[in-house]
PDB file of C-alpha atoms in Angstrom:
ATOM      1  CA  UNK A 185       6.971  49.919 237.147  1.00  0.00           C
ATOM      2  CA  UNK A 186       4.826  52.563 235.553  1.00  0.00           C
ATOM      3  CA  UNK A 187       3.382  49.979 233.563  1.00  0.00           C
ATOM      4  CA  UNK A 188       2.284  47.538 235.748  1.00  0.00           C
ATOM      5  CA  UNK A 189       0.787  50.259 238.411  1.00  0.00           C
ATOM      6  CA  UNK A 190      -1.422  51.482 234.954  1.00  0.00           C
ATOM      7  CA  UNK A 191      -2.164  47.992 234.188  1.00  0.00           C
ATOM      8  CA  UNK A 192      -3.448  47.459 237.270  1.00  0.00           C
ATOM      9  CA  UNK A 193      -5.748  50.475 237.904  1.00  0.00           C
ATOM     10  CA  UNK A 194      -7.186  50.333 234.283  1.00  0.00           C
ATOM     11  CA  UNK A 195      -8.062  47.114 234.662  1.00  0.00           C
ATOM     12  CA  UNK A 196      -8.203  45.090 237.584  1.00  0.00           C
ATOM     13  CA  UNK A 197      -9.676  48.419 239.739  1.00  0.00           C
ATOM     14  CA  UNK A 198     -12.069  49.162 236.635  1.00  0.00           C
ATOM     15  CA  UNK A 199     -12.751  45.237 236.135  1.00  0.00           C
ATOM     16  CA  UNK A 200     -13.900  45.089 239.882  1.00  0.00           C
ATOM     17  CA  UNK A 201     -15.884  48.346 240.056  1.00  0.00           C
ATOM     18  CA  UNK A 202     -17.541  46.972 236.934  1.00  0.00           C
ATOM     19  CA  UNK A 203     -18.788  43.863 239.090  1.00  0.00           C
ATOM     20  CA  UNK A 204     -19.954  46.058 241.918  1.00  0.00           C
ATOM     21  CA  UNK A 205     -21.697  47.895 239.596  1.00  0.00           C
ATOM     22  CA  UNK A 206     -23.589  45.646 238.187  1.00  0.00           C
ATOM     23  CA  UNK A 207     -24.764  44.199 242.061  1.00  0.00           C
ATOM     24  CA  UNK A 208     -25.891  47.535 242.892  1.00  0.00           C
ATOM     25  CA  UNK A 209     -27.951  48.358 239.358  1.00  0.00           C
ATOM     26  CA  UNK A 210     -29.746  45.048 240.529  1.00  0.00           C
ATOM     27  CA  UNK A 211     -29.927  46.225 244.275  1.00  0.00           C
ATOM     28  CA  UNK A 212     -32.076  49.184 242.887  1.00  0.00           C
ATOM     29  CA  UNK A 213     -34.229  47.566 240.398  1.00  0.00           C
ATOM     30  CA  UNK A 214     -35.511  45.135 243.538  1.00  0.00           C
ATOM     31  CA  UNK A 215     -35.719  47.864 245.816  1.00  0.00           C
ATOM     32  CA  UNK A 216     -37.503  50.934 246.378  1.00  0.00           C
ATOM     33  CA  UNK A 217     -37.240  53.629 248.736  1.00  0.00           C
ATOM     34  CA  UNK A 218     -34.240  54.670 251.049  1.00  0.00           C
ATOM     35  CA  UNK A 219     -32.495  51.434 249.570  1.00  0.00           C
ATOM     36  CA  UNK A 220     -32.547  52.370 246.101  1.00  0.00           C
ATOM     37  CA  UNK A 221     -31.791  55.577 246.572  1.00  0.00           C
ATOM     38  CA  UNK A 222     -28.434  54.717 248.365  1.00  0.00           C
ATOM     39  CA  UNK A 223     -27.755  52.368 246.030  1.00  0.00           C
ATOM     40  CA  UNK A 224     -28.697  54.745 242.713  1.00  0.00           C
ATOM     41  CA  UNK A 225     -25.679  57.102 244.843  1.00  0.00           C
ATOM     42  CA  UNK A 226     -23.545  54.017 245.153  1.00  0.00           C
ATOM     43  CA  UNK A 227     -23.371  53.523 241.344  1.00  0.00           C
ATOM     44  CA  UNK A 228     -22.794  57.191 240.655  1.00  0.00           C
ATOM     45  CA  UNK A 229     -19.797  57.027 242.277  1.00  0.00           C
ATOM     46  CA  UNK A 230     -18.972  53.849 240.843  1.00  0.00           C
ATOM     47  CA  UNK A 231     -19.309  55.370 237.316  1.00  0.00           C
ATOM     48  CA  UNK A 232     -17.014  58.078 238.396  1.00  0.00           C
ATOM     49  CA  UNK A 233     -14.460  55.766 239.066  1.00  0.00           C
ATOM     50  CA  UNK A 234     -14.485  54.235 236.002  1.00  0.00           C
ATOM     51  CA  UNK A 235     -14.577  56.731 233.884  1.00  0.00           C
ATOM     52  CA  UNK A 236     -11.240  58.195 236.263  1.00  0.00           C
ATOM     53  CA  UNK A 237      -9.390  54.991 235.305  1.00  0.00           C
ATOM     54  CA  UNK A 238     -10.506  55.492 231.504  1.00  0.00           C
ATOM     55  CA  UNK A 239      -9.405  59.364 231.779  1.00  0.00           C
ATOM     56  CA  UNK A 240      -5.566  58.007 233.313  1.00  0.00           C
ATOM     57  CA  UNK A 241      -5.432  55.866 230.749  1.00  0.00           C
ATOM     58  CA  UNK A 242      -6.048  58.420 228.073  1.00  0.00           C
ATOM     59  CA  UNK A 243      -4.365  60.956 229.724  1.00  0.00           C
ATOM     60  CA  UNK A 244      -0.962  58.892 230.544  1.00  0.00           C
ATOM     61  CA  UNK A 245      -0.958  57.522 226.491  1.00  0.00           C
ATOM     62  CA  UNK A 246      -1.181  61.039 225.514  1.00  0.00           C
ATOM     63  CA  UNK A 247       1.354  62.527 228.070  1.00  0.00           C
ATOM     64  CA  UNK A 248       3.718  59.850 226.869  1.00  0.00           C
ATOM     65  CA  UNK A 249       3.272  60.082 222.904  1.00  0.00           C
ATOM     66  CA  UNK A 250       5.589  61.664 221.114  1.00  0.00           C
ATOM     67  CA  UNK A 251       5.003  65.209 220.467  1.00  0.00           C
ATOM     68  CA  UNK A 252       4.197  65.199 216.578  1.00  0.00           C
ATOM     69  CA  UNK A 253       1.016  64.197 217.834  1.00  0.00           C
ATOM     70  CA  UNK A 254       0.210  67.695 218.184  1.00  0.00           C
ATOM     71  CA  UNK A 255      -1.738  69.116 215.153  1.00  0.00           C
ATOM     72  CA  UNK A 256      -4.344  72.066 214.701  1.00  0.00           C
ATOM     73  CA  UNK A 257      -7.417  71.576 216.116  1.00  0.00           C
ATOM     74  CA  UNK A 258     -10.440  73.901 216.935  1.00  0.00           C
ATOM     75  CA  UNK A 259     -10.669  74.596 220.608  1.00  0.00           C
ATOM     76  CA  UNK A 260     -14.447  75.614 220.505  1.00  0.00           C
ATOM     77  CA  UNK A 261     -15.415  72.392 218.459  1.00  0.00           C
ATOM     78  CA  UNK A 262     -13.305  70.057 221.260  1.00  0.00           C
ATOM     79  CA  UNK A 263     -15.321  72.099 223.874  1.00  0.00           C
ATOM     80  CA  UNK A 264     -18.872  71.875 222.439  1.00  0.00           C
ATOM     81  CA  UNK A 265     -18.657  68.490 221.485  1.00  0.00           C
ATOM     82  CA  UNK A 266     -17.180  67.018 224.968  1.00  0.00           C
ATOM     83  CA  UNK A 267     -20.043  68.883 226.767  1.00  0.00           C
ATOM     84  CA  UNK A 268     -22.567  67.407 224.244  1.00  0.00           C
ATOM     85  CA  UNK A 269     -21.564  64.058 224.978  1.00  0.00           C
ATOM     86  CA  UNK A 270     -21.114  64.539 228.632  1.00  0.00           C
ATOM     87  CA  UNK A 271     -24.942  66.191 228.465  1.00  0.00           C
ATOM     88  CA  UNK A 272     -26.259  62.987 226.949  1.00  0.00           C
ATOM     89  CA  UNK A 273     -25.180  61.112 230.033  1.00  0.00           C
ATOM     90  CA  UNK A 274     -26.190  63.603 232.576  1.00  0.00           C
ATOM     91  CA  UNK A 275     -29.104  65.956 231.265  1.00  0.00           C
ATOM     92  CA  UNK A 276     -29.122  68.118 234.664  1.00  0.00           C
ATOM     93  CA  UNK A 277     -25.086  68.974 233.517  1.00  0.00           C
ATOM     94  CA  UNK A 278     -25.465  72.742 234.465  1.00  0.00           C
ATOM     95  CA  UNK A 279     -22.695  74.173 231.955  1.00  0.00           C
ATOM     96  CA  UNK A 280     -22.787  76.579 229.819  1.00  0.00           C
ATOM     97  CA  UNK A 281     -20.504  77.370 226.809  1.00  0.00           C
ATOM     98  CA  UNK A 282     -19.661  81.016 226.070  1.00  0.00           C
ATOM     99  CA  UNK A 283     -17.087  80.799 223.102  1.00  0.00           C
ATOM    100  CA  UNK A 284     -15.848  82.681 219.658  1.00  0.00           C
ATOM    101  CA  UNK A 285     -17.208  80.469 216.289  1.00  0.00           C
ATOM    102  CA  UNK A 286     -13.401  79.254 216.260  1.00  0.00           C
ATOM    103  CA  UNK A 287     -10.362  79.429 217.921  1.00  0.00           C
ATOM    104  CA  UNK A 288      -7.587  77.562 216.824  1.00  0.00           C
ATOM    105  CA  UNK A 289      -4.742  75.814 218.891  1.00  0.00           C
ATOM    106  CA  UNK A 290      -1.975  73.414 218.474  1.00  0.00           C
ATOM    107  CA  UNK A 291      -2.641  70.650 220.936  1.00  0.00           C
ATOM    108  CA  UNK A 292      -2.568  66.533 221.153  1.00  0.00           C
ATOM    109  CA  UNK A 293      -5.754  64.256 220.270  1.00  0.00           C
ATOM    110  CA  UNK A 294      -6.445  63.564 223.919  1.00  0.00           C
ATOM    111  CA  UNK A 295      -6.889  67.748 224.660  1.00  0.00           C
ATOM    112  CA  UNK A 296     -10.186  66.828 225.139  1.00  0.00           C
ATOM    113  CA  UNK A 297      -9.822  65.368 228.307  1.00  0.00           C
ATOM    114  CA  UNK A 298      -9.016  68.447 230.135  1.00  0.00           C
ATOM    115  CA  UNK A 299     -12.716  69.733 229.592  1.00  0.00           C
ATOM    116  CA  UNK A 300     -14.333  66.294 230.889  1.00  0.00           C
ATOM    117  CA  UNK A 301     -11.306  65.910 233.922  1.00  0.00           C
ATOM    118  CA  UNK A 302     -12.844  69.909 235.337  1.00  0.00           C
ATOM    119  CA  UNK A 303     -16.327  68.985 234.517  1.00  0.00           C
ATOM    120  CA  UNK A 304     -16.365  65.496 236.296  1.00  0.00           C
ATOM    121  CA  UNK A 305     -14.021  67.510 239.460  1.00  0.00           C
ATOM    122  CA  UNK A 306     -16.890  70.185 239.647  1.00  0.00           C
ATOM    123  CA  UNK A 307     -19.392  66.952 240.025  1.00  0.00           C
ATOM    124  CA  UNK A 308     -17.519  65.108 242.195  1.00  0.00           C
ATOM    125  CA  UNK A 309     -17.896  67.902 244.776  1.00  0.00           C
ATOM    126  CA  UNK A 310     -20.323  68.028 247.852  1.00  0.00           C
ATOM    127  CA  UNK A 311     -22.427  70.116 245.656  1.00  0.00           C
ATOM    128  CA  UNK A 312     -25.037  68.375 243.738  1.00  0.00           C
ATOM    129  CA  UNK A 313     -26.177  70.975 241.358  1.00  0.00           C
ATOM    130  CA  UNK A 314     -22.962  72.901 240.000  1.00  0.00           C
ATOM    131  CA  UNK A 315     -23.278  75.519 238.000  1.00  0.00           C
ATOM    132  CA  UNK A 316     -20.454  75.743 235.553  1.00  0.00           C
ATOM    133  CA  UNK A 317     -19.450  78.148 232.556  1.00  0.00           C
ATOM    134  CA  UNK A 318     -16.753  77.562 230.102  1.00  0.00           C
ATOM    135  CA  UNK A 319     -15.681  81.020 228.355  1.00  0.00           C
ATOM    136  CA  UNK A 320     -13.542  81.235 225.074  1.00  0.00           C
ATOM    137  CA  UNK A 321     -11.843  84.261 223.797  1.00  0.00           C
ATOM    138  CA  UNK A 322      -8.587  84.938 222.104  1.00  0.00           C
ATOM    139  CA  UNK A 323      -6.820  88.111 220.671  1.00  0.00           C
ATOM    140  CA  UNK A 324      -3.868  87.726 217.497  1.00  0.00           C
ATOM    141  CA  UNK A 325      -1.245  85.444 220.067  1.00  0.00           C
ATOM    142  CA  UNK A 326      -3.188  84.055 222.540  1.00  0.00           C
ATOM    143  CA  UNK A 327      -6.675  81.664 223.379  1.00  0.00           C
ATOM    144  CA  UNK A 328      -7.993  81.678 226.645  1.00  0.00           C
ATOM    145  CA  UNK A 329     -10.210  79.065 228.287  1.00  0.00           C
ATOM    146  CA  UNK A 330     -11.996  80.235 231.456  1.00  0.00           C
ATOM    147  CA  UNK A 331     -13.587  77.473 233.680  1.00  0.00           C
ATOM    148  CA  UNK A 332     -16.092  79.219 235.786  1.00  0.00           C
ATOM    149  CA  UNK A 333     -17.895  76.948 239.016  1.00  0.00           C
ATOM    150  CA  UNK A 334     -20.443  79.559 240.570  1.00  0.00           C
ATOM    151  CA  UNK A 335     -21.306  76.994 242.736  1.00  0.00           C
ATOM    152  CA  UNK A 336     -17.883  76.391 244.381  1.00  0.00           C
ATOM    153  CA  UNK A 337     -18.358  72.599 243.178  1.00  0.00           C
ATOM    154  CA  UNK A 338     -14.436  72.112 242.851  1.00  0.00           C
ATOM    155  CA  UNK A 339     -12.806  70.900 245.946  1.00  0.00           C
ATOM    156  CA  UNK A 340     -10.632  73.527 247.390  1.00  0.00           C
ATOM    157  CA  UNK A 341      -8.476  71.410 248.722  1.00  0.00           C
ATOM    158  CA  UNK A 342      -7.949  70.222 244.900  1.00  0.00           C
ATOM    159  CA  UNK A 343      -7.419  73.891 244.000  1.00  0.00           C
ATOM    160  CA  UNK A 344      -5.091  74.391 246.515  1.00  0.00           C
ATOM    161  CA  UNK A 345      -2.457  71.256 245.887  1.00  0.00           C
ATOM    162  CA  UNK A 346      -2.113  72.154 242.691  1.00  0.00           C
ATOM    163  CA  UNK A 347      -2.182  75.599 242.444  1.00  0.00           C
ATOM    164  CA  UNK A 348       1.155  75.086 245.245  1.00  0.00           C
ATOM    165  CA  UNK A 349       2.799  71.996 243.368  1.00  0.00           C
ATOM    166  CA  UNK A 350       2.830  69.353 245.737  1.00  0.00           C
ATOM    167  CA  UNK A 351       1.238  67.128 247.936  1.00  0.00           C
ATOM    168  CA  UNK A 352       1.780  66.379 251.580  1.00  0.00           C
ATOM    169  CA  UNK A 353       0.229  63.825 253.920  1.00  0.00           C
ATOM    170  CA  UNK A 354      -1.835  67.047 255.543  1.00  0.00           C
ATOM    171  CA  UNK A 355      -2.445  69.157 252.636  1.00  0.00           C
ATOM    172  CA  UNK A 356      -3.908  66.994 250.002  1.00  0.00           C
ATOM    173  CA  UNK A 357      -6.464  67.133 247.202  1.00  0.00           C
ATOM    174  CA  UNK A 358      -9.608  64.945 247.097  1.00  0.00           C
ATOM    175  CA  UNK A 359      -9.317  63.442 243.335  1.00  0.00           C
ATOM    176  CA  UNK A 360      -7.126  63.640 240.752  1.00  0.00           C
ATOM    177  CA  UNK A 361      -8.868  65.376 237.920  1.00  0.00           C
ATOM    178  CA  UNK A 362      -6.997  69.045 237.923  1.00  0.00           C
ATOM    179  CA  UNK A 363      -3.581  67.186 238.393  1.00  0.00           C
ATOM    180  CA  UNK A 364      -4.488  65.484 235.010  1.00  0.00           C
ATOM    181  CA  UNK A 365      -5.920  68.797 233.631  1.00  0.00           C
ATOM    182  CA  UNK A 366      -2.690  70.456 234.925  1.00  0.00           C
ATOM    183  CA  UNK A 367      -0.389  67.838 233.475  1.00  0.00           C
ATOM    184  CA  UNK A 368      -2.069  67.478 229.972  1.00  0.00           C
ATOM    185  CA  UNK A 369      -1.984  71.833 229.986  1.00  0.00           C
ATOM    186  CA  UNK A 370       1.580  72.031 230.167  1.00  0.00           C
ATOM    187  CA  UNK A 371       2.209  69.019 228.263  1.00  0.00           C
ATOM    188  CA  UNK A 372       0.471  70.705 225.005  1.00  0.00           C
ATOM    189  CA  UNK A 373       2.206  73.802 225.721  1.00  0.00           C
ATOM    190  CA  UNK A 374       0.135  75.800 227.476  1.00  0.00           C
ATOM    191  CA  UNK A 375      -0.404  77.823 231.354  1.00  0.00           C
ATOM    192  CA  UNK A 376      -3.052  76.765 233.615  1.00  0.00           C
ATOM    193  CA  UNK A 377      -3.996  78.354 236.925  1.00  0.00           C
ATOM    194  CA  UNK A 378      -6.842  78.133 239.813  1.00  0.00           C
ATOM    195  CA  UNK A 379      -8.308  80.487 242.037  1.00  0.00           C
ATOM    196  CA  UNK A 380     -11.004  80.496 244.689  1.00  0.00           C
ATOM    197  CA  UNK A 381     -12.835  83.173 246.002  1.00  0.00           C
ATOM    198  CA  UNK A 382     -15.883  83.705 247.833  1.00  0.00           C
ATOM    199  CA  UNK A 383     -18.409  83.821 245.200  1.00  0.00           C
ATOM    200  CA  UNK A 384     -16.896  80.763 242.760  1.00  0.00           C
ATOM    201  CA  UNK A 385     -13.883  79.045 241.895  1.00  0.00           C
ATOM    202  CA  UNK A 386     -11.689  79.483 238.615  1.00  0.00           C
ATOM    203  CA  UNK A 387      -9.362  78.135 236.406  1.00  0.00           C
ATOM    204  CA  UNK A 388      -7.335  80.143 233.767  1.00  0.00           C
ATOM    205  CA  UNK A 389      -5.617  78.041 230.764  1.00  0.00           C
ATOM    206  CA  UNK A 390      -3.557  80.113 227.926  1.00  0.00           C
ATOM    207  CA  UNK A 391      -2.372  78.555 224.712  1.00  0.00           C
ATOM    208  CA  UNK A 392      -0.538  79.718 222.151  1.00  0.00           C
ATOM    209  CA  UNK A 393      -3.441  80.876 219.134  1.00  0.00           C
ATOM    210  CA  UNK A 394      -2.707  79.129 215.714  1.00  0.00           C
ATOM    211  CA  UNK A 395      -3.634  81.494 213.073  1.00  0.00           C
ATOM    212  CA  UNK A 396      -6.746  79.967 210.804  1.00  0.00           C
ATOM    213  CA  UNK A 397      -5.254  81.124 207.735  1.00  0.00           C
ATOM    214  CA  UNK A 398      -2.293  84.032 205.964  1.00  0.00           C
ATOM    215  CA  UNK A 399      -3.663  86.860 207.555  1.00  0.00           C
ATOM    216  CA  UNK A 400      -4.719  85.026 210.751  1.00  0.00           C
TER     217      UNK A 400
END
């Protein structure tokens, strides 16, 4: 059943918004004005959707791999090179990295995903200029990644479901980019947790540190 349901959202759902999109890119290039501007919005969200179904996809293949997949890997590398790539795409990003030259952490391939899934919930907010830091540090047993939104981007209601557990048909979040960023945490091993406040919105994710040599 699993199967079919992620057959059908990778690629019939992603198929389809694929043909909208391409309506609405023409919709803008023969309009101007009020039109193309709705229509430049239209795709946006379009995008976003397809790059959700791409991020299930990923996310389910590496939830459901077997766990030797798991091998050493460079937290601040897998952090500065997502937000390079996701910077290339959108130039007005608005994040800034504050992390140590390394920090080393036993994770899966796909860990990856749980920097783009926060970045693209922070974007997918009613805010459209987030402000976002990612912060890095680590002592001898432990890295910490800090996602900081200044700008209250994240949906609360997103914060809230998850942060609780569970869903109900009043008390729901918007998207489902910090369930995947929850899910793909735990499934490498690690602790994740949100908070919002008045002044910004957080989330907290330990992992276990994996020493970069004898003497750590």
């Amino acid at each position: 059943q699993n199967a079919v349901l992620h057959r059908v959202l990778r690629h019939n759902l992603r198929n389809d918004m694929s043909v909208v999109l391409c309506q609405l890119d023409e919709i803008e290039a023969e309009t101007d004005g009020e039109a193309a501007t709705a229509a430049r919005r239209a795709s946006e969200k379009i995008r976003s959707v397809i790059r959700l179904t791409d991020s299930v996809r990923q996310a389910n293949a590496s939830l459901t791999g077997p766990s030797t997949q798991r091998q050493r890997h460079d937290l601040t590398t897998i952090i500065e090179s997502r937000v390079r790539t996701l910077e290339a795409e959108h130039p007005d990003l608005g994040v800034t990295v504050d992390a140590p030259e390394d920090a080393f952490v036993f994770v899966g391939p796909q860990f990856g995903l749980v920097v783009d899934n926060l970045i693209e919930s922070a974007h997918s907010g009613d805010t459209e200029d987030p402000r976002l830091t990612i912060r890095v540090t680590k002592d001898r047993e432990t890295v910490r990644l800090s996602f900081e939104d200044r700008r209250r981007s994240i949906a609360e209601a997103d914060l809230n479901a998850v942060a609780a557990g569970s869903e109900t048909a009043l008390d729901h979040g918007l998207g489902v980019e910090l369930w995947l960023v929850e899910w793909l945490v735990n499934a490498n091993g690690g602790d994740v947790s949100f908070e919002a406040s008045d002044d910004r919105h957080r989330v907290r994710i330990e992992l276990g540190r994996v020493r970069s040599g004898w003497l750590g």
